[in-house]
Coordinates of C-alpha atoms in Angstrom, one line a residue:
M1020 CA 82.1 131.5 104.5
A1021 CA 79.1 133.7 104.8
K1022 CA 78.2 136.3 102.1
A1023 CA 78.5 140.0 102.9
T1024 CA 77.5 143.1 101.0
D1025 CA 79.9 145.9 100.4
A1026 CA 79.2 149.7 100.9
A1027 CA 78.0 149.9 97.3
G1028 CA 75.4 147.2 97.8
H1029 CA 77.2 144.5 95.8
G1030 CA 77.5 141.0 97.1
D1031 CA 81.1 140.6 96.1
W1032 CA 82.5 139.8 99.5
E1033 CA 82.4 136.8 101.9
V1034 CA 83.1 136.5 105.6
C1035 CA 85.4 133.6 106.6
R1036 CA 83.7 131.6 109.2
E1037 CA 87.1 130.6 110.7
C1038 CA 88.8 134.0 111.1
A1039 CA 85.9 136.5 110.3
A1040 CA 88.0 138.2 107.6
L1041 CA 86.2 139.9 104.8
V1042 CA 87.4 138.3 101.5
Y1043 CA 86.8 139.5 98.0
R1044 CA 84.9 136.7 96.2
P1045 CA 86.9 136.7 92.9
R1046 CA 90.1 136.4 95.0
L1047 CA 88.5 133.6 97.0
L1048 CA 87.6 131.7 93.8
R1049 CA 91.1 132.2 92.4
S1050 CA 92.4 130.6 95.6
R1051 CA 90.0 127.6 95.1
R1052 CA 88.0 128.7 98.1
V1053 CA 90.9 128.8 100.5
C1054 CA 90.8 131.9 102.8
P1055 CA 93.9 134.0 101.9
E1056 CA 94.0 135.3 105.5
C1057 CA 93.9 132.2 107.6
G1058 CA 94.1 129.3 105.1
H1059 CA 90.7 127.8 106.0
H1060 CA 89.6 125.4 103.3
Q1061 CA 86.0 126.1 102.4
R1062 CA 83.9 123.2 101.0
L1063 CA 83.7 122.6 97.3
T1064 CA 81.1 121.1 95.0
A1065 CA 81.8 117.8 93.4
G1066 CA 82.6 119.6 90.1
E1067 CA 84.9 122.1 91.8
R1068 CA 86.6 119.3 93.6
I1069 CA 87.3 117.3 90.4
A1070 CA 88.7 120.6 88.8
T1071 CA 91.3 120.7 91.6
I1072 CA 92.4 117.1 91.0
A1073 CA 92.1 116.4 87.2
D1074 CA 94.1 118.1 84.5
P1075 CA 92.1 121.0 83.0
G1076 CA 89.5 119.8 80.4
S1077 CA 90.4 116.1 80.9
F1078 CA 87.4 114.9 82.9
T1079 CA 84.7 112.9 81.0
P1080 CA 81.8 112.2 83.3
A1081 CA 80.2 108.8 83.4
P1082 CA 76.4 108.6 83.6
Q1083 CA 75.1 109.8 87.0
V1084 CA 73.5 107.3 89.4
G1085 CA 70.3 108.2 91.1
G1086 CA 68.7 106.5 94.0
G1087 CA 65.2 105.8 95.2
D1088 CA 63.1 105.5 98.3
P1089 CA 63.4 101.9 99.5
L1090 CA 61.7 102.4 102.8
G1091 CA 58.9 104.9 102.0
F1092 CA 60.7 107.1 104.6
A1093 CA 59.2 110.3 105.9
D1094 CA 59.9 112.6 108.8
S1095 CA 58.7 116.2 108.6
R1096 CA 58.9 115.7 104.8
P1097 CA 58.9 112.6 102.5
Y1098 CA 62.3 111.5 101.5
P1099 CA 61.6 111.9 97.7
E1100 CA 60.9 115.6 98.3
R1101 CA 64.3 115.9 100.0
L1102 CA 66.0 114.2 97.1
A1103 CA 64.2 116.4 94.6
E1104 CA 65.2 119.5 96.4
A1105 CA 68.9 118.4 96.6
R1106 CA 68.9 117.6 92.9
G1107 CA 67.5 121.0 92.1
R1108 CA 70.0 122.8 94.3
T1109 CA 73.1 120.9 93.2
G1110 CA 72.3 119.8 89.7
L1111 CA 73.3 116.3 90.6
Q1112 CA 71.4 113.0 90.7
D1113 CA 73.0 112.2 94.0
A1114 CA 76.0 113.0 96.2
M1115 CA 78.7 111.7 93.9
L1116 CA 80.2 112.2 90.4
Y1117 CA 82.7 110.0 88.7
G1118 CA 84.4 109.6 85.3
G1119 CA 87.6 109.3 83.4
A1120 CA 90.4 112.0 83.5
T1121 CA 94.1 112.5 83.4
V1122 CA 96.2 113.6 86.3
G1123 CA 99.6 114.8 85.4
G1124 CA 99.0 113.4 81.9
R1125 CA 98.2 109.9 83.3
R1126 CA 94.8 108.3 82.9
A1127 CA 92.8 107.6 86.0
V1128 CA 89.2 107.2 87.2
V1129 CA 88.3 110.2 89.4
A1130 CA 85.3 110.5 91.7
A1131 CA 84.2 113.2 94.1
M1132 CA 81.5 113.6 96.7
D1133 CA 79.4 116.7 97.2
F1134 CA 78.5 117.6 100.8
A1135 CA 75.8 120.0 99.6
F1136 CA 73.7 117.0 98.6
L1137 CA 72.2 115.8 101.9
G1138 CA 75.5 116.1 103.7
G1139 CA 77.3 113.9 101.2
S1140 CA 75.5 110.9 102.9
M1141 CA 75.9 107.5 101.4
G1142 CA 72.8 105.8 100.2
S1143 CA 72.2 103.3 97.4
A1144 CA 73.3 105.8 94.7
V1145 CA 76.6 106.7 96.4
G1146 CA 77.4 103.0 97.1
E1147 CA 76.7 102.2 93.5
T1148 CA 78.8 105.1 92.2
V1149 CA 81.8 104.1 94.4
T1150 CA 81.4 100.5 93.2
R1151 CA 81.2 101.5 89.5
S1152 CA 84.2 103.7 89.9
C1153 CA 86.2 100.7 91.2
E1154 CA 84.9 98.5 88.4
A1155 CA 85.8 101.2 85.8
A1156 CA 89.3 101.4 87.1
L1157 CA 89.6 97.6 87.0
R1158 CA 88.2 97.5 83.5
E1159 CA 90.5 100.2 82.2
R1160 CA 93.5 99.1 84.3
V1161 CA 94.1 102.6 85.7
P1162 CA 94.4 104.1 89.2
L1163 CA 91.4 105.3 91.1
I1164 CA 91.2 108.7 92.9
L1165 CA 88.3 109.3 95.3
A1166 CA 87.7 112.7 96.9
I1167 CA 85.5 112.3 99.9
A1168 CA 83.2 114.7 101.9
S1169 CA 80.5 113.0 103.9
G1170 CA 78.6 113.0 107.1
G1171 CA 78.2 109.2 106.9
A1172 CA 75.4 106.7 106.0
R1173 CA 72.1 108.0 104.8
M1174 CA 69.5 107.3 107.5
Q1175 CA 66.6 107.8 105.2
E1176 CA 67.5 104.5 103.5
G1177 CA 67.9 102.6 106.7
A1178 CA 69.6 99.2 106.6
V1179 CA 69.9 99.5 102.8
S1180 CA 72.3 102.4 103.4
L1181 CA 74.2 100.3 105.9
M1182 CA 74.8 97.6 103.4
Q1183 CA 76.6 100.0 101.1
M1184 CA 79.5 99.9 103.6
A1185 CA 80.1 96.3 102.8
K1186 CA 79.4 96.8 99.1
T1187 CA 82.0 99.6 98.8
A1188 CA 84.6 97.9 101.0
Q1189 CA 84.4 94.8 98.8
A1190 CA 84.8 96.9 95.7
M1191 CA 87.9 98.7 97.1
R1192 CA 89.5 95.4 98.2
A1193 CA 89.0 93.9 94.7
L1194 CA 90.8 96.9 93.3
R1195 CA 93.6 96.5 95.8
D1196 CA 94.0 92.8 95.0
S1197 CA 94.2 93.6 91.3
G1198 CA 97.4 95.5 91.7
L1199 CA 95.9 98.9 90.8
L1200 CA 96.7 102.0 92.9
S1201 CA 93.8 103.7 94.8
V1202 CA 94.1 107.1 96.5
C1203 CA 91.5 108.5 98.8
V1204 CA 91.5 112.3 99.4
L1205 CA 89.8 113.0 102.6
T1206 CA 88.2 116.5 102.9
D1207 CA 86.2 118.3 105.5
P1208 CA 84.1 116.6 106.8
T1209 CA 84.6 112.8 106.4
F1210 CA 82.7 110.8 109.0
G1211 CA 80.6 107.8 109.9
G1212 CA 80.0 104.8 107.7
V1213 CA 81.8 106.4 104.8
T1214 CA 85.0 106.7 106.8
A1215 CA 84.5 103.2 108.2
S1216 CA 84.2 101.6 104.7
F1217 CA 85.7 102.8 101.4
A1218 CA 87.2 106.1 102.5
T1219 CA 90.0 104.5 104.5
Q1220 CA 90.6 101.5 102.1
G1221 CA 92.8 103.4 99.7
D1222 CA 96.4 102.4 99.2
V1223 CA 97.4 106.0 99.9
L1224 CA 95.3 108.3 102.2
V1225 CA 95.8 112.0 101.7
A1226 CA 93.8 114.6 103.7
E1227 CA 93.3 118.2 103.0
R1228 CA 94.7 120.6 105.5
G1229 CA 92.4 121.1 108.5
A1230 CA 89.9 118.4 107.4
R1231 CA 87.9 116.8 110.2
I1232 CA 87.8 113.0 109.9
G1233 CA 86.4 110.3 112.2
F1234 CA 83.7 107.8 112.9
A1235 CA 81.5 109.5 115.5
G1236 CA 81.4 113.3 115.6
P1237 CA 83.2 115.1 118.4
R1238 CA 80.0 116.3 120.1
V1239 CA 78.7 112.7 120.2
I1240 CA 82.0 111.5 121.7
A1241 CA 82.2 114.3 124.3
A1242 CA 78.6 113.6 125.3
A1243 CA 79.1 109.9 125.5
T1244 CA 82.4 109.9 127.4
R1245 CA 82.1 113.1 129.3
E1246 CA 85.9 113.6 128.7
E1247 CA 87.7 116.6 127.4
L1248 CA 88.8 116.0 123.9
P1249 CA 92.5 116.5 123.1
P1250 CA 93.6 119.6 121.1
G1251 CA 93.1 119.1 117.4
F1252 CA 91.1 115.9 117.9
Q1253 CA 89.9 114.4 114.6
T1254 CA 91.7 116.9 112.5
A1255 CA 93.9 115.7 109.6
E1256 CA 97.0 116.8 111.3
Y1257 CA 96.1 115.0 114.5
L1258 CA 95.3 111.8 112.6
K1259 CA 98.6 111.9 110.7
S1260 CA 100.5 112.1 114.0
R1261 CA 98.6 108.9 115.0
G1262 CA 99.9 107.1 111.9
L1263 CA 96.5 107.0 110.2
L1264 CA 97.2 109.2 107.1
D1265 CA 100.0 109.2 104.6
R1266 CA 100.0 112.9 103.8
V1267 CA 98.2 116.2 104.8
E1268 CA 98.3 118.7 102.0
P1269 CA 97.0 122.2 101.2
R1270 CA 94.4 122.2 98.5
N1271 CA 96.6 123.8 95.8
D1272 CA 99.2 121.1 96.3
L1273 CA 96.8 118.2 95.8
R1274 CA 97.1 117.9 92.0
P1275 CA 100.9 118.1 91.9
L1276 CA 101.1 115.4 94.6
L1277 CA 98.6 113.1 92.9
A1278 CA 100.5 113.5 89.6
R1279 CA 103.7 112.6 91.3
L1280 CA 102.1 109.6 93.0
L1281 CA 100.8 108.3 89.7
A1282 CA 104.2 108.8 88.1
V1283 CA 106.2 107.0 90.8
T1284 CA 103.9 104.0 90.9
S1285 CA 103.1 103.5 87.2
V1286 CA 104.7 100.2 86.2
G1287 CA 104.8 99.2 82.5
E1288 CA 105.1 102.6 80.9
A1289 CA 107.1 102.7 77.7
G1290 CA 110.8 102.8 78.1
E1291 CA 111.0 101.8 81.7
V1292 CA 112.6 98.4 81.1
A1293 CA 115.3 100.0 79.0
A1294 CA 116.0 102.5 81.8
W1295 CA 117.8 99.8 83.7
E1296 CA 120.5 99.5 81.0
R1297 CA 123.7 101.2 81.9
P1298 CA 124.2 104.6 80.2
P1299 CA 127.2 104.5 77.9
E1300 CA 128.9 107.4 79.8
E1301 CA 128.7 105.7 83.2
P1302 CA 132.1 104.4 84.3
Q1303 CA 132.4 100.6 84.4
E1304 CA 134.0 100.6 87.9
A1305 CA 134.1 97.3 89.7
L1306 CA 132.6 96.9 93.2
G1307 CA 135.8 96.6 95.0
G1308 CA 139.1 98.3 94.6
S1309 CA 142.5 98.6 96.3
Q1310 CA 141.8 101.1 99.1
E1311 CA 143.8 100.6 102.2
E1312 CA 141.5 99.0 104.8
P1313 CA 140.9 100.5 108.2
T1314 CA 140.7 98.2 111.2
P1315 CA 137.3 96.9 112.1
Y1316 CA 136.8 99.3 114.9
E1317 CA 138.0 102.2 112.7
T1318 CA 135.4 101.0 110.2
L1319 CA 132.8 101.1 112.9
R1320 CA 133.7 104.7 113.7
L1321 CA 133.3 105.6 110.0
A1322 CA 129.9 103.9 109.9
R1323 CA 128.7 106.0 112.8
D1324 CA 130.2 109.3 111.7
T1325 CA 127.4 111.8 111.7
R1326 CA 128.9 113.5 108.6
R1327 CA 128.2 110.3 106.7
P1328 CA 125.3 110.6 104.1
T1329 CA 122.0 109.5 105.6
A1330 CA 119.3 107.5 103.8
L1331 CA 117.4 110.6 102.7
D1332 CA 120.7 112.2 101.4
Y1333 CA 121.2 109.1 99.2
I1334 CA 117.5 108.9 98.1
W1335 CA 117.5 112.4 96.8
Q1336 CA 120.8 111.9 95.1
I1337 CA 119.9 108.6 93.3
C1338 CA 116.2 109.2 92.6
T1339 CA 114.6 111.9 90.4
D1340 CA 111.5 111.9 92.6
F1341 CA 110.4 110.4 96.0
V1342 CA 107.0 110.6 97.6
E1343 CA 107.3 109.9 101.3
L1344 CA 104.4 108.1 102.8
H1345 CA 103.6 108.0 106.5
G1346 CA 102.1 106.0 109.2
D1347 CA 101.4 102.4 110.1
R1348 CA 97.6 102.8 109.9
L1349 CA 97.4 101.7 113.5
E1350 CA 99.0 104.0 116.1
G1351 CA 101.8 106.1 114.9
D1352 CA 104.4 107.3 112.4
D1353 CA 107.9 106.6 113.2
P1354 CA 110.4 109.1 111.8
A1355 CA 113.3 106.6 112.3
I1356 CA 111.8 104.8 109.2
V1357 CA 111.2 106.7 106.0
G1358 CA 109.7 105.2 102.8
G1359 CA 107.6 105.7 99.7
P1360 CA 107.6 105.2 96.0
A1361 CA 110.4 106.8 94.0
L1362 CA 111.8 107.0 90.4
L1363 CA 115.2 105.4 90.0
D1364 CA 116.5 106.0 86.5
G1365 CA 112.9 106.7 85.4
R1366 CA 111.6 103.4 86.8
P1367 CA 109.3 103.2 89.8
V1368 CA 110.6 101.5 92.9
M1369 CA 109.6 101.5 96.6
I1370 CA 112.4 102.8 98.8
I1371 CA 112.3 102.1 102.6
A1372 CA 115.1 103.1 104.9
H1373 CA 116.4 103.8 108.4
Q1374 CA 117.0 107.5 108.8
K1375 CA 119.4 108.9 111.4
G1376 CA 120.4 112.5 110.9
H1377 CA 123.4 114.8 111.0
G1378 CA 122.8 117.4 113.8
T1379 CA 121.7 116.8 117.3
D1380 CA 118.1 118.0 116.7
E1381 CA 117.5 115.6 113.8
L1382 CA 119.2 112.7 115.5
V1383 CA 117.0 113.1 118.6
A1384 CA 113.9 113.6 116.4
R1385 CA 114.7 110.4 114.5
N1386 CA 115.6 108.6 117.7
F1387 CA 119.1 108.0 116.2
G1388 CA 117.5 105.6 113.6
L1389 CA 116.3 103.2 116.3
A1390 CA 112.9 102.2 115.0
H1391 CA 109.8 101.5 117.2
P1392 CA 107.2 98.9 116.3
E1393 CA 105.1 101.4 114.3
G1394 CA 108.2 102.0 112.1
Y1395 CA 108.5 98.3 111.2
R1396 CA 104.7 98.1 110.6
K1397 CA 105.0 101.1 108.3
A1398 CA 107.8 99.5 106.5
L1399 CA 105.9 96.3 106.0
R1400 CA 102.8 98.2 104.9
L1401 CA 104.9 99.9 102.2
M1402 CA 106.5 96.6 101.2
R1403 CA 103.2 94.9 100.7
L1404 CA 101.9 97.9 98.7
A1405 CA 105.0 97.5 96.5
G1406 CA 104.2 93.8 96.1
R1407 CA 100.6 94.6 95.0
L1408 CA 101.7 97.3 92.5
G1409 CA 104.7 95.3 91.2
L1410 CA 107.4 97.8 92.4
P1411 CA 110.9 96.5 93.2
V1412 CA 111.8 97.2 96.8
V1413 CA 115.1 98.9 97.7
T1414 CA 116.0 99.2 101.4
L1415 CA 118.8 101.3 102.9
V1416 CA 119.8 100.0 106.3
D1417 CA 121.5 102.2 108.9
T1418 CA 120.7 101.6 112.6
Q1419 CA 122.4 100.4 115.7
G1420 CA 119.3 98.3 116.4
A1421 CA 115.6 98.4 117.2
A1422 CA 114.4 100.9 119.8
P1423 CA 114.7 99.5 123.3
G1424 CA 112.4 100.6 126.2
I1425 CA 109.0 100.2 127.8
R1426 CA 107.1 102.0 125.0
A1427 CA 108.6 99.7 122.3
E1428 CA 108.0 96.6 124.3
D1429 CA 104.4 97.5 125.3
R1430 CA 103.6 97.9 121.6
G1431 CA 105.1 94.6 120.5
Q1432 CA 108.6 95.3 119.3
S1433 CA 109.5 91.6 118.8
W1434 CA 106.2 90.9 117.0
A1435 CA 106.7 93.8 114.6
I1436 CA 110.2 92.8 113.7
A1437 CA 109.2 89.1 113.2
E1438 CA 106.3 90.2 110.9
C1439 CA 108.7 92.3 108.9
L1440 CA 111.1 89.4 108.5
A1441 CA 108.4 87.0 107.4
G1442 CA 106.6 89.6 105.3
M1443 CA 109.8 90.5 103.3
S1444 CA 110.3 86.8 102.5
E1445 CA 106.8 86.6 100.9
L1446 CA 107.2 89.6 98.5
P1447 CA 106.6 88.7 94.8
V1448 CA 108.9 91.5 93.6
P1449 CA 112.7 92.0 93.6
V1450 CA 114.2 93.1 96.9
V1451 CA 117.6 94.7 97.2
S1452 CA 119.0 95.8 100.5
V1453 CA 122.1 98.0 101.1
L1454 CA 123.8 98.6 104.4
I1455 CA 124.9 102.2 104.2
G1456 CA 126.1 102.7 107.7
E1457 CA 125.6 100.7 110.9
G1458 CA 123.6 97.4 110.7
G1459 CA 122.8 96.3 114.2
S1460 CA 121.0 93.2 115.2
G1461 CA 117.4 92.3 114.3
G1462 CA 116.5 96.0 113.9
A1463 CA 118.7 96.0 110.8
L1464 CA 117.8 92.6 109.5
A1465 CA 114.1 93.5 109.6
L1466 CA 114.8 95.6 106.4
A1467 CA 117.4 93.3 104.9
V1468 CA 115.6 90.0 104.0
A1469 CA 116.5 90.5 100.3
N1470 CA 117.4 88.8 97.1
Q1471 CA 120.6 90.7 97.1
V1472 CA 122.2 92.3 100.2
L1473 CA 125.0 94.8 99.5
M1474 CA 127.3 96.8 101.9
L1475 CA 129.1 100.0 101.4
R1476 CA 132.8 99.5 102.0
H1477 CA 132.8 101.3 105.4
A1478 CA 129.5 100.0 106.7
V1479 CA 129.2 97.3 109.4
Y1480 CA 126.8 94.5 110.2
S1481 CA 126.6 92.5 113.4
V1482 CA 124.4 90.7 115.8
I1483 CA 125.4 93.1 118.6
S1484 CA 127.6 96.2 118.9
P1485 CA 131.2 95.5 119.9
E1486 CA 130.8 97.7 123.0
S1487 CA 127.7 95.8 124.2
C1488 CA 129.5 92.5 123.5
S1489 CA 132.4 93.6 125.6
T1490 CA 130.1 94.7 128.4
I1491 CA 128.4 91.3 128.4
L1492 CA 131.6 89.3 128.3
F1493 CA 134.0 91.5 130.3
G1494 CA 131.8 93.8 132.4
D1495 CA 132.6 97.0 130.6
P1496 CA 132.8 98.3 127.0
S1497 CA 136.6 98.9 126.9
H1498 CA 137.2 95.7 124.9
G1499 CA 135.1 97.1 122.0
P1500 CA 138.0 97.2 119.5
R1501 CA 138.9 93.6 120.3
M1502 CA 135.3 92.5 119.9
A1503 CA 135.0 94.4 116.6
D1504 CA 137.8 92.1 115.3
A1505 CA 136.2 89.0 116.7
L1506 CA 132.7 89.6 115.5
R1507 CA 133.8 90.0 111.8
I1508 CA 131.6 93.1 111.2
T1509 CA 133.2 94.5 108.1
A1510 CA 132.0 94.2 104.5
Q1511 CA 135.0 92.2 103.4
D1512 CA 134.5 89.7 106.3
L1513 CA 130.8 89.4 105.6
L1514 CA 131.3 88.9 101.9
R1515 CA 133.6 85.9 102.7
L1516 CA 131.0 84.5 105.0
G1517 CA 128.3 84.8 102.4
I1518 CA 126.2 87.2 104.5
V1519 CA 126.4 89.9 101.8
D1520 CA 126.5 89.6 98.0
G1521 CA 128.7 92.6 97.1
V1522 CA 130.7 95.5 98.5
V1523 CA 130.0 99.0 97.2
P1524 CA 133.0 101.2 97.0
E1525 CA 133.3 104.5 98.9
P1526 CA 135.5 107.5 98.3
P1527 CA 138.8 107.5 100.1
G1528 CA 138.3 108.4 103.7
G1529 CA 134.6 107.5 103.7
A1530 CA 131.3 108.4 102.0
H1531 CA 131.2 111.8 103.8
T1532 CA 134.3 113.0 101.9
D1533 CA 132.5 112.9 98.6
P1534 CA 128.8 112.3 99.0
A1535 CA 128.0 112.7 95.3
A1536 CA 130.6 110.0 94.3
A1537 CA 129.3 107.7 97.1
A1538 CA 125.7 108.1 95.7
G1539 CA 127.0 107.4 92.2
H1540 CA 128.5 104.1 93.4
L1541 CA 125.3 103.2 95.3
R1542 CA 123.1 104.0 92.3
A1543 CA 125.2 101.8 90.0
A1544 CA 125.2 98.9 92.5
V1545 CA 121.4 99.0 93.0
R1546 CA 120.7 99.3 89.3
Q1547 CA 123.0 96.3 88.6
A1548 CA 121.3 94.2 91.3
L1549 CA 117.8 95.0 90.0
R1550 CA 118.9 94.3 86.4
E1551 CA 120.1 90.8 87.5
L1552 CA 116.8 90.1 89.2
A1553 CA 114.5 91.6 86.6
G1554 CA 113.7 88.4 84.7
L1555 CA 112.5 86.3 87.7
S1556 CA 108.8 85.6 88.4
G1557 CA 107.3 86.2 91.8
D1558 CA 107.6 82.5 92.7
E1559 CA 111.2 82.5 91.6
L1560 CA 112.0 85.6 93.6
R1561 CA 110.5 84.1 96.7
K1562 CA 112.3 80.8 96.2
H1563 CA 115.6 82.7 95.5
R1564 CA 115.2 84.6 98.8
Y1565 CA 114.3 81.5 100.7
E1566 CA 117.3 79.6 99.4
R1567 CA 119.7 82.5 99.9
F1568 CA 119.1 82.5 103.7
R1569 CA 118.5 78.8 103.9
V1570 CA 122.2 78.0 103.3
L1571 CA 123.6 80.4 105.8
G1572 CA 125.1 78.9 108.9
M1573 CA 127.7 76.3 110.0
I1574 CA 126.2 72.9 110.7
A1575 CA 128.0 69.9 112.1
D1576 CA 125.9 66.8 111.4
D1577 CA 126.7 63.5 113.1

């Protein structure tokens, strides 16, 4: 925003560079430099940025790191003069501050870059500050939050600046391998060697609304390619749609989001183990019952009923908080798969699910729960994050199968499903899967390689839909009811076959008749399964999972 003088000669007004509105500066400061007219997010200093992230008064700065002049560089002015000017203007030794703080009452290491210091460029001092931030988080065993604003590597330090990319990427990877959460908050602008090193290495990537993010700048790209750039190119919203960001948030929502993230991923807090114990008032209802059983094909119709609770309906019923994360970090975000850390009875878990929908609009938007390769890659990314952080994984399965079609095949549908199957088998944390509706083919199994597999009473699970089976064998789908009998798709049949480990009761007539009661049964079943797996080590859980599937099948040896 540009400063303006009012009629009385006072400089209490600023002009928004985005919408040209004249904004009263005290009002602008109260809004944390977000234009109240158009929502444009103005740049912040490092100190202002930390104030938007950390709890008030909680930040304790670490000693600042200053850099030198390794090349004796000079253009129109010597590099040391430029450093001295930047230090005088910003009050910083270089373009980054870090220290300890609390966010939502939880301890963290917080660091922020200042674009006003030589464009937030990364030289030796910034590289060292990022590395020290990672090492401090490792030493204190707390999460790391990095707020980033940078034009890229600092050219005045030449190849020494280039080496900071490797240095910071190594530090971030060491933090990731240690099982500590890292969150990168990408603000406007984030470009060049910073984006291509530590800025995109966080476990969770959150961008501020409207932030421009990329490697090369848009003018460079347009000049090099001579192509018209797509609308919104390199904005946070554009990148989220391409699966490269977990969240895009307005500035005022950042601290609440970060506080929730720390809460839903904090393993080992006091009282969490006890939270798995069954509350005294909870009914001791067995997973079974004497309900009159519908036919297999009637069960299939119940499983497909659009009134039936979806995965998100269940998640918000059984969890006290859920932070949905997005994107496969490669090419897209598939709305047919939802997932993120959540609090189940006060304990952090990672929930991943197929999401269908109730109305036509949502069903179409979610592709009827038929996931594309990017959905399975997103699921696997979140599972591996859970493995690193020590979070149990809970999956809710509800899909007719994986998405068919040219787009899915071109992007490697089979490869994505296979990687999901293998990746789940390697997780060092408890995995519980629940079939809540329709479980079809490999598209369902890709989220069900678990230590315990449960089914709601009126869910189904099959290698193929009865109608498709009928079409293949008889030339039309009319024999679907007969094939439903033959395929043994119901929970009771699959329990007898050893495919599932338990049947979760539903209200009479199906889960849609009493969603709250259905959610209560689901919560109790998941909690019981996690309680039974809680004492096993990572190696024991992997072995348990391997042996569970190893014995399935009917073999006739000579």
